[in-house]
PDB file of C-alpha atoms in Angstrom:
ATOM      1  CA  MET A 148     -18.666 -13.201  12.536  1.00  0.00           C
ATOM      2  CA  GLU A 149     -16.100 -15.482  10.961  1.00  0.00           C
ATOM      3  CA  TYR A 150     -15.535 -18.987  12.258  1.00  0.00           C
ATOM      4  CA  ALA A 151     -12.230 -20.851  12.187  1.00  0.00           C
ATOM      5  CA  GLN A 152     -12.220 -23.921   9.943  1.00  0.00           C
ATOM      6  CA  ILE A 153     -10.262 -26.162  12.317  1.00  0.00           C
ATOM      7  CA  LYS A 154     -10.862 -27.198  15.882  1.00  0.00           C
ATOM      8  CA  ASN A 155      -8.385 -25.667  18.297  1.00  0.00           C
ATOM      9  CA  GLN A 156      -7.148 -27.142  21.564  1.00  0.00           C
ATOM     10  CA  ARG A 157      -9.556 -25.303  23.857  1.00  0.00           C
ATOM     11  CA  ASN A 158     -12.308 -27.929  23.487  1.00  0.00           C
ATOM     12  CA  GLU A 159     -14.488 -25.529  21.580  1.00  0.00           C
ATOM     13  CA  GLY A 160     -17.542 -27.147  20.055  1.00  0.00           C
ATOM     14  CA  ILE A 161     -17.991 -27.750  16.368  1.00  0.00           C
ATOM     15  CA  TYR A 162     -21.132 -27.214  14.311  1.00  0.00           C
ATOM     16  CA  MET A 163     -21.493 -27.732  10.577  1.00  0.00           C
ATOM     17  CA  GLY A 164     -17.722 -28.167  10.331  1.00  0.00           C
ATOM     18  CA  LYS A 165     -17.047 -24.798  11.991  1.00  0.00           C
ATOM     19  CA  VAL A 166     -15.698 -23.992  15.437  1.00  0.00           C
ATOM     20  CA  ILE A 167     -17.755 -22.402  18.200  1.00  0.00           C
ATOM     21  CA  THR A 168     -15.235 -19.980  19.695  1.00  0.00           C
ATOM     22  CA  GLU A 169     -15.066 -18.934  23.345  1.00  0.00           C
ATOM     23  CA  GLU A 170     -16.421 -15.539  22.312  1.00  0.00           C
ATOM     24  CA  ILE A 171     -19.467 -17.096  20.646  1.00  0.00           C
ATOM     25  CA  GLN A 172     -20.031 -19.508  23.537  1.00  0.00           C
ATOM     26  CA  SER A 173     -19.819 -16.702  26.096  1.00  0.00           C
ATOM     27  CA  LEU A 174     -22.225 -14.476  24.133  1.00  0.00           C
ATOM     28  CA  VAL A 175     -24.791 -17.260  23.715  1.00  0.00           C
ATOM     29  CA  GLU A 176     -24.554 -18.345  27.372  1.00  0.00           C
ATOM     30  CA  VAL A 177     -25.091 -14.782  28.615  1.00  0.00           C
ATOM     31  CA  GLU A 178     -28.033 -14.230  26.270  1.00  0.00           C
ATOM     32  CA  LEU A 179     -29.638 -17.567  27.196  1.00  0.00           C
ATOM     33  CA  ARG A 180     -29.331 -16.745  30.899  1.00  0.00           C
ATOM     34  CA  LYS A 181     -30.991 -13.399  30.216  1.00  0.00           C
ATOM     35  CA  GLY A 182     -33.837 -15.258  28.487  1.00  0.00           C
ATOM     36  CA  ALA A 183     -33.127 -13.868  25.013  1.00  0.00           C
ATOM     37  CA  SER A 184     -35.014 -15.395  22.110  1.00  0.00           C
ATOM     38  CA  LYS A 185     -33.263 -17.628  19.601  1.00  0.00           C
ATOM     39  CA  SER A 186     -33.928 -15.085  16.839  1.00  0.00           C
ATOM     40  CA  ARG A 187     -32.233 -12.371  18.917  1.00  0.00           C
ATOM     41  CA  ILE A 188     -29.206 -14.604  19.444  1.00  0.00           C
ATOM     42  CA  ALA A 189     -29.115 -15.342  15.673  1.00  0.00           C
ATOM     43  CA  THR A 190     -29.101 -11.580  14.995  1.00  0.00           C
ATOM     44  CA  LEU A 191     -26.321 -10.957  17.522  1.00  0.00           C
ATOM     45  CA  LEU A 192     -24.238 -13.741  15.971  1.00  0.00           C
ATOM     46  CA  GLY A 193     -24.964 -12.525  12.457  1.00  0.00           C
ATOM     47  CA  VAL A 194     -25.991 -15.983  11.257  1.00  0.00           C
ATOM     48  CA  PRO A 195     -29.214 -17.402   9.795  1.00  0.00           C
ATOM     49  CA  TYR A 196     -31.817 -18.597  12.299  1.00  0.00           C
ATOM     50  CA  ASP A 197     -31.412 -22.304  11.380  1.00  0.00           C
ATOM     51  CA  GLU A 198     -27.636 -22.075  11.911  1.00  0.00           C
ATOM     52  CA  ALA A 199     -28.150 -20.263  15.240  1.00  0.00           C
ATOM     53  CA  ILE A 200     -30.439 -23.086  16.470  1.00  0.00           C
ATOM     54  CA  VAL A 201     -27.613 -25.603  15.917  1.00  0.00           C
ATOM     55  CA  ILE A 202     -25.149 -23.375  17.804  1.00  0.00           C
ATOM     56  CA  ILE A 203     -27.601 -22.697  20.665  1.00  0.00           C
ATOM     57  CA  ASP A 204     -28.462 -26.388  21.106  1.00  0.00           C
ATOM     58  CA  GLU A 205     -24.795 -27.392  21.254  1.00  0.00           C
ATOM     59  CA  ILE A 206     -23.941 -24.652  23.752  1.00  0.00           C
ATOM     60  CA  LYS A 207     -27.002 -25.414  25.901  1.00  0.00           C
ATOM     61  CA  ALA A 208     -25.854 -29.013  26.206  1.00  0.00           C
ATOM     62  CA  SER A 209     -22.359 -27.935  27.161  1.00  0.00           C
ATOM     63  CA  PHE A 210     -23.184 -25.452  29.946  1.00  0.00           C
ATOM     64  CA  ARG A 211     -26.067 -27.098  31.775  1.00  0.00           C
ATOM     65  CA  PRO A 212     -24.762 -27.773  35.282  1.00  0.00           C
ATOM     66  CA  ASP A 213     -24.534 -31.233  36.824  1.00  0.00           C
ATOM     67  CA  VAL A 214     -25.060 -32.506  40.357  1.00  0.00           C
ATOM     68  CA  GLY A 215     -21.801 -32.037  42.245  1.00  0.00           C
ATOM     69  CA  ASP A 216     -20.714 -28.930  40.295  1.00  0.00           C
ATOM     70  CA  LYS A 217     -19.197 -26.221  42.455  1.00  0.00           C
ATOM     71  CA  ILE A 218     -20.534 -22.799  41.542  1.00  0.00           C
ATOM     72  CA  ILE A 219     -20.355 -19.121  42.343  1.00  0.00           C
ATOM     73  CA  PHE A 220     -23.699 -17.335  42.151  1.00  0.00           C
ATOM     74  CA  SER A 221     -25.219 -14.016  43.109  1.00  0.00           C
ATOM     75  CA  PHE A 222     -28.082 -13.464  45.526  1.00  0.00           C
ATOM     76  CA  ARG A 223     -29.273  -9.930  46.312  1.00  0.00           C
ATOM     77  CA  ASP A 224     -26.041  -8.592  44.779  1.00  0.00           C
ATOM     78  CA  GLU A 225     -23.912 -10.687  47.131  1.00  0.00           C
ATOM     79  CA  LYS A 226     -21.442 -13.351  45.957  1.00  0.00           C
ATOM     80  CA  MET A 227     -22.194 -16.848  47.192  1.00  0.00           C
ATOM     81  CA  ALA A 228     -20.558 -20.254  46.616  1.00  0.00           C
ATOM     82  CA  GLY A 229     -21.825 -23.779  46.908  1.00  0.00           C
ATOM     83  CA  THR A 230     -22.293 -27.238  45.425  1.00  0.00           C
ATOM     84  CA  ILE A 231     -25.268 -28.323  43.338  1.00  0.00           C
ATOM     85  CA  ILE A 232     -27.012 -31.223  45.109  1.00  0.00           C
ATOM     86  CA  LYS A 233     -30.145 -31.487  42.933  1.00  0.00           C
ATOM     87  CA  LEU A 234     -31.177 -30.231  39.484  1.00  0.00           C
ATOM     88  CA  LEU A 235     -34.599 -28.794  38.701  1.00  0.00           C
ATOM     89  CA  ASN A 236     -35.877 -27.476  35.331  1.00  0.00           C
ATOM     90  CA  ASN A 237     -34.204 -24.047  35.284  1.00  0.00           C
ATOM     91  CA  SER A 238     -32.677 -24.054  38.732  1.00  0.00           C
ATOM     92  CA  ALA A 239     -30.743 -26.151  41.186  1.00  0.00           C
ATOM     93  CA  VAL A 240     -30.701 -26.904  44.902  1.00  0.00           C
ATOM     94  CA  VAL A 241     -27.317 -25.686  46.193  1.00  0.00           C
ATOM     95  CA  GLU A 242     -25.596 -26.405  49.491  1.00  0.00           C
ATOM     96  CA  ILE A 243     -23.902 -23.130  50.496  1.00  0.00           C
ATOM     97  CA  TYR A 244     -20.218 -22.857  51.430  1.00  0.00           C
ATOM     98  CA  TRP A 245     -20.373 -20.229  54.118  1.00  0.00           C
ATOM     99  CA  ASP A 246     -16.588 -19.836  54.313  1.00  0.00           C
ATOM    100  CA  LYS A 247     -16.621 -18.663  50.666  1.00  0.00           C
ATOM    101  CA  SER A 248     -19.900 -16.705  50.761  1.00  0.00           C
ATOM    102  CA  SER A 249     -21.071 -13.336  51.995  1.00  0.00           C
ATOM    103  CA  ASP A 250     -21.473 -13.203  55.785  1.00  0.00           C
ATOM    104  CA  LYS A 251     -24.389 -10.788  55.356  1.00  0.00           C
ATOM    105  CA  MET A 252     -26.521 -13.620  53.993  1.00  0.00           C
ATOM    106  CA  LYS A 253     -26.190 -15.959  56.995  1.00  0.00           C
ATOM    107  CA  ASP A 254     -29.106 -14.327  58.788  1.00  0.00           C
ATOM    108  CA  ILE A 255     -31.545 -14.665  55.907  1.00  0.00           C
ATOM    109  CA  MET A 256     -30.520 -17.934  54.217  1.00  0.00           C
ATOM    110  CA  GLU A 257     -30.554 -21.580  55.220  1.00  0.00           C
ATOM    111  CA  SER A 258     -27.679 -23.969  54.515  1.00  0.00           C
ATOM    112  CA  LYS A 259     -29.337 -24.840  51.185  1.00  0.00           C
ATOM    113  CA  THR A 260     -31.044 -22.644  48.631  1.00  0.00           C
ATOM    114  CA  ILE A 261     -32.566 -22.700  45.138  1.00  0.00           C
ATOM    115  CA  VAL A 262     -30.415 -20.983  42.508  1.00  0.00           C
ATOM    116  CA  ASN A 263     -31.729 -20.088  39.068  1.00  0.00           C
ATOM    117  CA  PHE A 264     -29.318 -21.088  36.301  1.00  0.00           C
ATOM    118  CA  LYS A 265     -29.247 -17.443  35.167  1.00  0.00           C
ATOM    119  CA  ASP A 266     -27.794 -16.459  38.568  1.00  0.00           C
ATOM    120  CA  ILE A 267     -24.811 -18.804  38.218  1.00  0.00           C
ATOM    121  CA  GLU A 268     -21.813 -16.617  37.491  1.00  0.00           C
ATOM    122  CA  GLU A 269     -19.144 -19.283  37.138  1.00  0.00           C
ATOM    123  CA  PHE A 270     -18.285 -22.881  37.651  1.00  0.00           C
ATOM    124  CA  VAL A 271     -15.349 -23.516  39.995  1.00  0.00           C
ATOM    125  CA  SER A 272     -12.956 -26.329  39.231  1.00  0.00           C
ATOM    126  CA  SER A 273     -11.667 -28.377  42.133  1.00  0.00           C
ATOM    127  CA  GLU A 274      -8.087 -27.164  41.419  1.00  0.00           C
ATOM    128  CA  THR A 275      -9.038 -23.526  42.222  1.00  0.00           C
ATOM    129  CA  GLU A 276     -10.507 -24.301  45.643  1.00  0.00           C
TER     130      GLU A 276
END
């Protein structure tokens, strides 16, 4: 893959003077959520392992959720929405928004649940609510 030499206006990260594009960020995020190894990610990116480590570390820091983040996640193939109220190692305690979640899940879920980071499908900005 080729990397642009200048930073664009999309707040893309920079490593070693090169830009981490949205395409690269998306690929790395998906692979990390799947549990792919760093060497596999390096191969997919077509970069040396040491360079991939720098990219992975920067992307990891940028997509780790924070308390208060509003998310959409999947549970048993159903779309759910909620707010992160506590972070754990690889998961978060989420308060569910029932008005924006699958009604099928009301019978089997409490008002709060544990969500693995890999099950987070997107972060919702407050403007889109």
